[in-house]
XYZ file of C-alpha atoms in Angstrom:
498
model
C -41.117 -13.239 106.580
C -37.342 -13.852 108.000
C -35.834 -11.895 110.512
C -34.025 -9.051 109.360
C -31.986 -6.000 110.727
C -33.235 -2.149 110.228
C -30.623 -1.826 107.014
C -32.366 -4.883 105.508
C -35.251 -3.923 106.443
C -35.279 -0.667 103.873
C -33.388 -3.056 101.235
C -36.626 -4.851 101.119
C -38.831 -2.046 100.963
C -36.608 -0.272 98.773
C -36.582 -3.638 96.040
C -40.824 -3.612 96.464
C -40.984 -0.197 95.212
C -38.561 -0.805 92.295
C -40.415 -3.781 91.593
C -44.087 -1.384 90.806
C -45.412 -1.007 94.664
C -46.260 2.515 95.909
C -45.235 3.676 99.017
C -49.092 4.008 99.850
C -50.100 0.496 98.490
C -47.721 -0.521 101.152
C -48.604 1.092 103.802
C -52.154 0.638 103.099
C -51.524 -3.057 103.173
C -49.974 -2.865 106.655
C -52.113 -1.120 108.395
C -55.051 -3.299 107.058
C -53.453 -6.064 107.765
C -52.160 -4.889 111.824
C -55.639 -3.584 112.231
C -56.781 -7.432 111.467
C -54.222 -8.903 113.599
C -54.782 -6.618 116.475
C -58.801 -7.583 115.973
C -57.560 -11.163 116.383
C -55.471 -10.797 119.604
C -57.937 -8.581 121.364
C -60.850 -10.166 120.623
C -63.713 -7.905 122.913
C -63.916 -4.413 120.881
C -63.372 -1.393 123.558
C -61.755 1.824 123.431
C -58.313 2.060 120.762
C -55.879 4.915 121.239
C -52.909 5.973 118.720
C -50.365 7.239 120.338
C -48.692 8.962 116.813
C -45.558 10.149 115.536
C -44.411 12.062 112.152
C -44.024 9.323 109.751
C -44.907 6.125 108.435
C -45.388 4.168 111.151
C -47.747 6.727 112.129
C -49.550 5.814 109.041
C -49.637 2.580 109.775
C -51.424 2.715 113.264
C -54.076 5.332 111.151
C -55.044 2.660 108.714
C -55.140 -0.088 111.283
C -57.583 2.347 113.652
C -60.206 2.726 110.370
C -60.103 -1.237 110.222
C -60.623 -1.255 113.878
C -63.828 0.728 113.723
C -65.255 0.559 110.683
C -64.363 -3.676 110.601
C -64.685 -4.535 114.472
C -66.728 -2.318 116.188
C -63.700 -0.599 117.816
C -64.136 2.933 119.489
C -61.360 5.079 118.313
C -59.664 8.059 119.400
C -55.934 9.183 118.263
C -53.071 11.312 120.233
C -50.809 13.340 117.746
C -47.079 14.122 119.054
C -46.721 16.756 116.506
C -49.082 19.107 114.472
C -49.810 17.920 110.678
C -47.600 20.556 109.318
C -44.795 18.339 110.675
C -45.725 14.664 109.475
C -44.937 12.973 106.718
C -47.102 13.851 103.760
C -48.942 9.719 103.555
C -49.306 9.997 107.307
C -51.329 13.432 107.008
C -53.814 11.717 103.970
C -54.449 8.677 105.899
C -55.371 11.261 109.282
C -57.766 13.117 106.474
C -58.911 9.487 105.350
C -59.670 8.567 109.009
C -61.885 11.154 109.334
C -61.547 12.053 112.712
C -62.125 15.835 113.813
C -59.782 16.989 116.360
C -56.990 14.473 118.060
C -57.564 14.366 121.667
C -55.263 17.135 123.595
C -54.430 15.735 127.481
C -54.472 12.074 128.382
C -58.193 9.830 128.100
C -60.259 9.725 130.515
C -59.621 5.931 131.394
C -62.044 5.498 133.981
C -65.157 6.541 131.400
C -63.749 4.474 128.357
C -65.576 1.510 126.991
C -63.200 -1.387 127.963
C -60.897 -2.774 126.684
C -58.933 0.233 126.622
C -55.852 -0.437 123.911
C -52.901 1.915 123.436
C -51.694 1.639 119.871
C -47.892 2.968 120.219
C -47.041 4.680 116.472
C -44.746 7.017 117.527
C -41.476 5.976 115.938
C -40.511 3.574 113.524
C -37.394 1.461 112.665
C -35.393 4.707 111.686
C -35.266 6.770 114.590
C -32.116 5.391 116.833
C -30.942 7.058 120.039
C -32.848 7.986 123.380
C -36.320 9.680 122.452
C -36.648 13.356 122.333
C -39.710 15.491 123.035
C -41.967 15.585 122.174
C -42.204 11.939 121.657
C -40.780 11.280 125.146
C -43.634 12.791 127.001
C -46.203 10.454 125.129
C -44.177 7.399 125.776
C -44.012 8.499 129.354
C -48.094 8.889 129.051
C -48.595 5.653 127.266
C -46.587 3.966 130.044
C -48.213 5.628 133.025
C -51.828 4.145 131.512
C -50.327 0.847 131.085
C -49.126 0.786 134.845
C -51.758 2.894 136.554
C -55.232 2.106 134.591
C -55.570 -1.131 133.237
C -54.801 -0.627 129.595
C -53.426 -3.015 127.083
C -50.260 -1.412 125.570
C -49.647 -2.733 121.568
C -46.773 -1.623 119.493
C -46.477 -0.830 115.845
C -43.589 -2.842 114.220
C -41.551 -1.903 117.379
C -42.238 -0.481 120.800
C -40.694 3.182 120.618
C -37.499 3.709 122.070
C -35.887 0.351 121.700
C -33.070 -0.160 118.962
C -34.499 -2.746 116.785
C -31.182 -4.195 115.738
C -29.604 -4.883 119.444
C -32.580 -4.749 121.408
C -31.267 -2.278 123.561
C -33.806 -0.653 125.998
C -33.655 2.992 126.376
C -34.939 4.629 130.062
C -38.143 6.002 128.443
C -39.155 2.975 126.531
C -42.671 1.978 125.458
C -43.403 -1.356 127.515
C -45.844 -2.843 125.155
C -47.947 -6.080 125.812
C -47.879 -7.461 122.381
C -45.655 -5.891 119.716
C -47.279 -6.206 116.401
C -44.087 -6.660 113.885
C -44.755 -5.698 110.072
C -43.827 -8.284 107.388
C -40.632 -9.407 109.153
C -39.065 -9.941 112.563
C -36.756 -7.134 113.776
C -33.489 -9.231 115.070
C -33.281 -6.886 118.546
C -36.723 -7.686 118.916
C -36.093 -11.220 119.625
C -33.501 -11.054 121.842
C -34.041 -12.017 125.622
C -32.664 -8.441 126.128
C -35.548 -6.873 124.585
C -38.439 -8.907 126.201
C -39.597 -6.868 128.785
C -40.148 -4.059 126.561
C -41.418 -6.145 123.160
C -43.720 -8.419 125.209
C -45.780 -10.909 123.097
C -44.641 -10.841 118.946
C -47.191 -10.949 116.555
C -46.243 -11.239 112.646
C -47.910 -8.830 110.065
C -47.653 -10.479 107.016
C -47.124 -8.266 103.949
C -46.326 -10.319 100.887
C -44.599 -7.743 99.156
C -42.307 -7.381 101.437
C -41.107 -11.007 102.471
C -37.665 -11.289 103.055
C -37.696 -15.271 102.914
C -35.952 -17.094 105.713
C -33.024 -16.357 107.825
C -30.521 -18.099 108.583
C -29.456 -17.278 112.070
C -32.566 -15.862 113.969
C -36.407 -16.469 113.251
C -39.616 -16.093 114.879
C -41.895 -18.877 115.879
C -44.568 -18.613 114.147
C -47.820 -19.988 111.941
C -46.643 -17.610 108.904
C -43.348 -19.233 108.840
C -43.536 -22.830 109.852
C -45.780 -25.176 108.453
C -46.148 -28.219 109.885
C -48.826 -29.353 112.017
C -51.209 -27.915 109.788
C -52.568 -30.780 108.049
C -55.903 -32.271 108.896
C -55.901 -35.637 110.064
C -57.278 -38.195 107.071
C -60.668 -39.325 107.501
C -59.976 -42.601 108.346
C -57.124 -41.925 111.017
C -57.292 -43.842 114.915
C -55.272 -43.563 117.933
C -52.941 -46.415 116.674
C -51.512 -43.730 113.618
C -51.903 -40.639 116.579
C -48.565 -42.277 118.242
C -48.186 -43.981 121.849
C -46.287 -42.071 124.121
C -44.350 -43.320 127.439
C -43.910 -40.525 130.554
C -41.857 -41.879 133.621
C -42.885 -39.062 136.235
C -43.897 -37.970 139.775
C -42.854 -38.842 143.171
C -44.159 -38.653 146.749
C -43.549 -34.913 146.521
C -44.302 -33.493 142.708
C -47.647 -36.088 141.546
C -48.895 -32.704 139.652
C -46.112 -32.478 137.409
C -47.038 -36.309 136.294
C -50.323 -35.674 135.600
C -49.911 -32.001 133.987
C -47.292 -34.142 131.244
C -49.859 -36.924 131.371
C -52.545 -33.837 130.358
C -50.010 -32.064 127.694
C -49.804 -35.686 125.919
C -53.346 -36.241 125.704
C -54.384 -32.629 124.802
C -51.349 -32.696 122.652
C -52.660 -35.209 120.202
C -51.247 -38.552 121.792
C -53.117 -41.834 120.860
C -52.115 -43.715 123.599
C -50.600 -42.289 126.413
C -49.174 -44.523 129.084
C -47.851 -43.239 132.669
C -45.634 -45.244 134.874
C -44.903 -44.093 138.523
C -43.695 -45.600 141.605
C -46.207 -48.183 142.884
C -46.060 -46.275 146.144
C -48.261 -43.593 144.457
C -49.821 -45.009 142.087
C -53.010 -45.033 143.715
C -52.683 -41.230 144.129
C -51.606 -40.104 140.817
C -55.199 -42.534 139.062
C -57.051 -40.378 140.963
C -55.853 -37.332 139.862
C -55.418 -38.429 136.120
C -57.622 -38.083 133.529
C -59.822 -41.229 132.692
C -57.997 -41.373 129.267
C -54.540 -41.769 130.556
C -53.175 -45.394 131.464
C -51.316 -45.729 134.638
C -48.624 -48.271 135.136
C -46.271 -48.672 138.272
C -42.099 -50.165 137.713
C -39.799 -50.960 140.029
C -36.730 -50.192 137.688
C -37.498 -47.964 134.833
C -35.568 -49.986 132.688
C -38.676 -52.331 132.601
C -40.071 -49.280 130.113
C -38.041 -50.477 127.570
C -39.875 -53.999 126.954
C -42.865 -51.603 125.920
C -43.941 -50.348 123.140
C -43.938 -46.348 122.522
C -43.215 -43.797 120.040
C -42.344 -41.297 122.190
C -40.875 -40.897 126.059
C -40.743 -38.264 128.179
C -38.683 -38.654 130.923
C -37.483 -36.350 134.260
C -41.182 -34.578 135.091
C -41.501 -34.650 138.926
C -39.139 -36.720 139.556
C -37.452 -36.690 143.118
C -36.249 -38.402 145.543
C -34.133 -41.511 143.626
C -30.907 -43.232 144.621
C -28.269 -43.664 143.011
C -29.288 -47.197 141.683
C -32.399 -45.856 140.520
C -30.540 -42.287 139.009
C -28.155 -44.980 136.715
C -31.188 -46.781 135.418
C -32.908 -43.904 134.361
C -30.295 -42.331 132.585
C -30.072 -45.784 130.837
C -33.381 -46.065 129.902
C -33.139 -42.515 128.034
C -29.743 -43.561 126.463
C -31.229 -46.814 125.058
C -34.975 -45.826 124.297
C -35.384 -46.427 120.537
C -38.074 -43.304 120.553
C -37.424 -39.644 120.634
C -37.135 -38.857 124.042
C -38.214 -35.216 125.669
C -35.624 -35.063 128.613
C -37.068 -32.488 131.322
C -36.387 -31.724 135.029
C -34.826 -34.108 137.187
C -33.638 -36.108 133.918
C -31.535 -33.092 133.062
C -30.459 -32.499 136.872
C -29.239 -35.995 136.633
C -27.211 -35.692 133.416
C -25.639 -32.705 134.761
C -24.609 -34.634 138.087
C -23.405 -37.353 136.286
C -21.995 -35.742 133.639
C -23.385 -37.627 130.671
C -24.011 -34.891 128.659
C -22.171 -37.203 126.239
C -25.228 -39.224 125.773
C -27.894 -36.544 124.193
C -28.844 -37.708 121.141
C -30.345 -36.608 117.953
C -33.310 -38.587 118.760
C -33.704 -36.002 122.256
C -35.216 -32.758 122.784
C -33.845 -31.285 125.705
C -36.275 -28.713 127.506
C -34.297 -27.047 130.771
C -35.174 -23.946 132.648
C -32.252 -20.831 133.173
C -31.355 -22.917 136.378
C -31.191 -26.306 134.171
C -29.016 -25.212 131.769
C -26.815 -23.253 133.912
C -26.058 -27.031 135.285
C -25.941 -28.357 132.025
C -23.433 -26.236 130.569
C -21.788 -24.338 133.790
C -19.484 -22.422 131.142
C -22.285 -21.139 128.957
C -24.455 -19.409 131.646
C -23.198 -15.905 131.746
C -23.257 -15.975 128.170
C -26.195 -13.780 126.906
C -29.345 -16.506 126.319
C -28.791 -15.948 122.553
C -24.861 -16.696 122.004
C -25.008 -19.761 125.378
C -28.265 -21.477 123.406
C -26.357 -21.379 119.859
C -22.542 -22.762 121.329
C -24.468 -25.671 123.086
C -26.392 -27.032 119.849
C -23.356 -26.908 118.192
C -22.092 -29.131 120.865
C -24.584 -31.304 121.520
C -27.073 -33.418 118.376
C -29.803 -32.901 121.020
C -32.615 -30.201 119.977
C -32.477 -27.703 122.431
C -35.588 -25.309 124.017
C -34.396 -23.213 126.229
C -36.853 -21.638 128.741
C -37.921 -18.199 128.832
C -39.735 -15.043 128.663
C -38.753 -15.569 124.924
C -38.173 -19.158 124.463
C -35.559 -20.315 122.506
C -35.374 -23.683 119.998
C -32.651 -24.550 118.358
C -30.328 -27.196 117.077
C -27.068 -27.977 115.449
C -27.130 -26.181 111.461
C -30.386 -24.660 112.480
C -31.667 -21.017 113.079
C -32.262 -19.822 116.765
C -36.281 -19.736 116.516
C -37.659 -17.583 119.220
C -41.284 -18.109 120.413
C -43.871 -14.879 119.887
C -46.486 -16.173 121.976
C -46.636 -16.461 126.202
C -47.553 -13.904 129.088
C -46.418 -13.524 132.471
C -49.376 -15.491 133.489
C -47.574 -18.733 133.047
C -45.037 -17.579 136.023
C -46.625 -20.621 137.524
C -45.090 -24.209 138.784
C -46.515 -26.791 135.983
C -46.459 -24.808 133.042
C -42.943 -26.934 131.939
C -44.633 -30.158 132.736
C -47.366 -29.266 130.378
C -45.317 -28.643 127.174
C -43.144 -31.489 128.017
C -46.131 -33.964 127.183
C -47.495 -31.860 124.432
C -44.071 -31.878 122.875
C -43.970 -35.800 123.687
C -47.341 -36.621 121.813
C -45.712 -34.265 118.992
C -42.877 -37.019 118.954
C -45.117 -39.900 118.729
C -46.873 -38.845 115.727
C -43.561 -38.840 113.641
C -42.371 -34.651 114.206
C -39.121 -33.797 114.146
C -37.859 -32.418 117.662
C -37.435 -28.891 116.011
C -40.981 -29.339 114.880
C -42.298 -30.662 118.120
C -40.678 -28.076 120.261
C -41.057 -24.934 118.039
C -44.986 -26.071 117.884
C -45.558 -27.157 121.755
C -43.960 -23.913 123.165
C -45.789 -21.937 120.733
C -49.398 -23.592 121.653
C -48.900 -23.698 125.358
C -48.278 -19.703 124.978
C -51.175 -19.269 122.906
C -53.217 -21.130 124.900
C -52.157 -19.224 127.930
C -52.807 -15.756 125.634
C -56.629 -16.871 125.154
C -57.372 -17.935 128.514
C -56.433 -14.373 129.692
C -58.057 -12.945 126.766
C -61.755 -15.116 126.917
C -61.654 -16.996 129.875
C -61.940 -14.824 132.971
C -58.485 -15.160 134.238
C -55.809 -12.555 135.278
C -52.180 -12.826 135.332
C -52.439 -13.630 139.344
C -54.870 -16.535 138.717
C -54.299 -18.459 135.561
C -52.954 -21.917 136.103
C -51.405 -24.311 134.135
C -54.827 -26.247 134.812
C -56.590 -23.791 133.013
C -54.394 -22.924 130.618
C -54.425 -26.290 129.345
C -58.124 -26.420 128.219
C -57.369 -23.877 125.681
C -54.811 -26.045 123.782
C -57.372 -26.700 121.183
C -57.795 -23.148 120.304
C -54.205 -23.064 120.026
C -53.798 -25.832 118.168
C -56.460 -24.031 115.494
C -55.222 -20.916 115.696
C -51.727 -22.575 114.612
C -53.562 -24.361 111.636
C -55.068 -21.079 110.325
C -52.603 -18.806 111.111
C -54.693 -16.640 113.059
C -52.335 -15.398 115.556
């Protein structure tokens, strides 16, 4: 399930059906299986229409609509770009196998639908390259006009139509999907930043006949391919074995930021999570913590390193230090014995001082665009991609890279690009968050390409089901609330049900 190009992606095909699969076998098993991973993501049963093309991938989006109804309770309705005469001979039995009478002829009537109302975009496949022709045009144009204008939830088969699913290039009439649903492996454009605003949230269809193993130079962040964190905790496990972790944050000005890190750690698994401000605010940042947290004040943040913890997280809030103060930080980071997550003013502060000399193996570095443009001045014109991969090889440090499609990375490793997320996390705090769930990742003995590929995927998940169950739109959802679906995250990562 590694991230392949179009020309690999027939290889693979091509060695399953030399290998005894059917063409139909296949597509039966991808359609099943997107019909159960669409279930999954929108949880509510509504109102499901295919959108459908001529071939396969029209197929697909028929087999996952009969799992959607006859499964989940789905209603289901289908818009054909082109008469049966013209589609592929497997895409016309599974229409017959669907059972449906006639395919609806104008646009749904949105405003009568049972809601959810989900577009299911099958109208071209991996093949097709170059701007979209009519018909299919029109029908992208229609499934875009719904998405904008009534409320519906756009999902892509394998790719949203119209985008080139080796560079990620964006054509003018372009399906913007919410969630693309990608079949047994990652499409490479798909990952790119480039591609984002049309891809949306990734989802991986497994198909185990048609795994093409890992890649070495792009992947996907996701349950299907990584493994850790999965493991139950033994019976007879206690906060000591959970990991302690250390956060130097907030200030006069940013106290949130300290206790949404403080929050991360503690939803994130930490045993023992200890928070040391200023003693100026001290009082103010108790009574916004949670009761679990400890709170301790320093006058030089060097005192930290007479403590004991398994993790730090440094930078969160931060503001207003001198230069005195600045030094001593960057000291404490360079001579913690723990993994340290290095965030916010900690990275401003590097990049002033120029010590980006001292990252470490032991430190996962976690800037914004803005962050890294000061990090590595040289590498920010560079498309997110190439400027993510030159500075790993620079620097021991793990990097994740902020984003619309979050990037993790490190020296010798792959570029793993996060599926989950929604615009919804456009909010101040969100950063702050996965910095302490990444820390309290650290402190139980992950790797810092572990504990960053798993903490950006669970703080996007979590932000997915808030929207999703919780009563929240993309205007209102706030890192706040976000954060009290970590735990269905976190499971949802264990059983791979996302």
């Amino acid at each position: 399930m590694g991230c392949v190009t179009v020309a690999g992606s027939k290889e693979i095909e091509k060695r399953a059906l030399a290998n005894g699969a059917t063409e139909e076998q296949l597509l039966n098993a991808a359609g099943e299986a997107l019909g159960i991973a669409i279930s999954r993501h929108f949880s509510h049963p509504g109102t499901v229409v295919g959108y459908l093309g001529k071939g396969h991938n029209a197929g697909d989006a028929l087999v996952a609509l009969r799992i959607l109804r006859d499964r989940f309770g789905w209603k289901i309705a289908a818009r054909r770009a082109y008469p049966l005469d013209d589609c592929a001979p497997l895409t016309v039995k599974k229409w017959d196998e669907l059972g449906l009478l006639n395919p609806l002829d104008r646009a749904p009537d949105w405003r009568s639908l049972p809601r959810p109302l989900l577009l299911l975009d099958g109208l071209i496949g991996t093949g097709a390259s170059g701007p979209m022709r009519e018909p299919v045009a029109a029908f992208a144009a229609e499934v875009n006009d719904l998405h904008q204008h009534a409320g519906a939830k756009v999902a892509a088969v394998d790719l949203p139509s119209g985008i080139d699913a080796d560079s990620g290039e964006i054509s003018p009439d372009t399906v913007t999907a919410d969630i693309t649903f990608t079949i047994a492996n990652a499409k490479r454009g798909l990952l790119t930043a480039s591609a984002a605003p049309a891809v949306g949230a990734l989802a991986l269809v497994p198909v185990a006949a048609l795994d093409s193993g890992k890649s070495p130079e792009m992947e996907l962040i996701s349950p299907q391919i990584r493994h850790h964190g999965k493991a139950p905790r033994p019976f007879d496990f206690h906060k000591g074995l959970a990991g302690r972790v250390a956060i130097i944050a907030g200030s006069h000005e940013f106290t949130g930021a300290a206790v949404l890190a403080t929050c991360g750690a503690l939803l994130g698994g930490g045993g023992l999570v200890t928070l040391y401000v200023p003693k100026s605010i001290a009082a103010i940042i108790a009574g916004k913590c949670s009761a679990e947290a400890i709170i301790r004040t320093y006058t030089d943040p060097r005192e930290i390193l007479d403590s004991r913890f398994d993790a730090l997280v440094a930078g969160c809030g931060l503001g207003g230090l001198d230069d005195d103060q600045a030094a001593a930080l960057l000291e404490t980071i360079a001579k913690s014995p723990a993994p340290v997550v290095i965030d916010a003013e900690a990275l401003n502060l590097i990049s002033k001082a120029g010590r980006q000399d001292m990252l470490a193996e032991r430190h996962v570095v976690t800037p914004h665009p803005g962050e890294f443009a000061r990090l590595a001045p040289d590498l920010k014109d560079l498309p997110r991609e190439e400027g993510a991969r030159k500075f790993a090889d620079r620097h021991r440090s793990t990097l994740l890279l902020k984003g619309c499609r979050t990037i993790v990375t490190r020296a010798g490793e792959a570029l793993w690009c996060n599926s989950t997320g929604t615009p919804a996390m456009a909010t101040g705090g969100n950063g702050d968050l996965l910095s302490g769930v990444i820390g309290a990742r650290l402190a139980i003995g992950d790797s810092g390409m572990e504990a960053a590929t798993l903490g950006a995927w669970v703080c996007g998940r979590a932000a997915e089901i808030a929207l999703a169950t919780g009563g929240f739109s993309e205007e209102s959802l706030l890192p706040t609330d976000a954060m009290k679906f970590l735990g269905a995250a976190f499971s949802d990562w264990r059983n791979s049900t996302r």
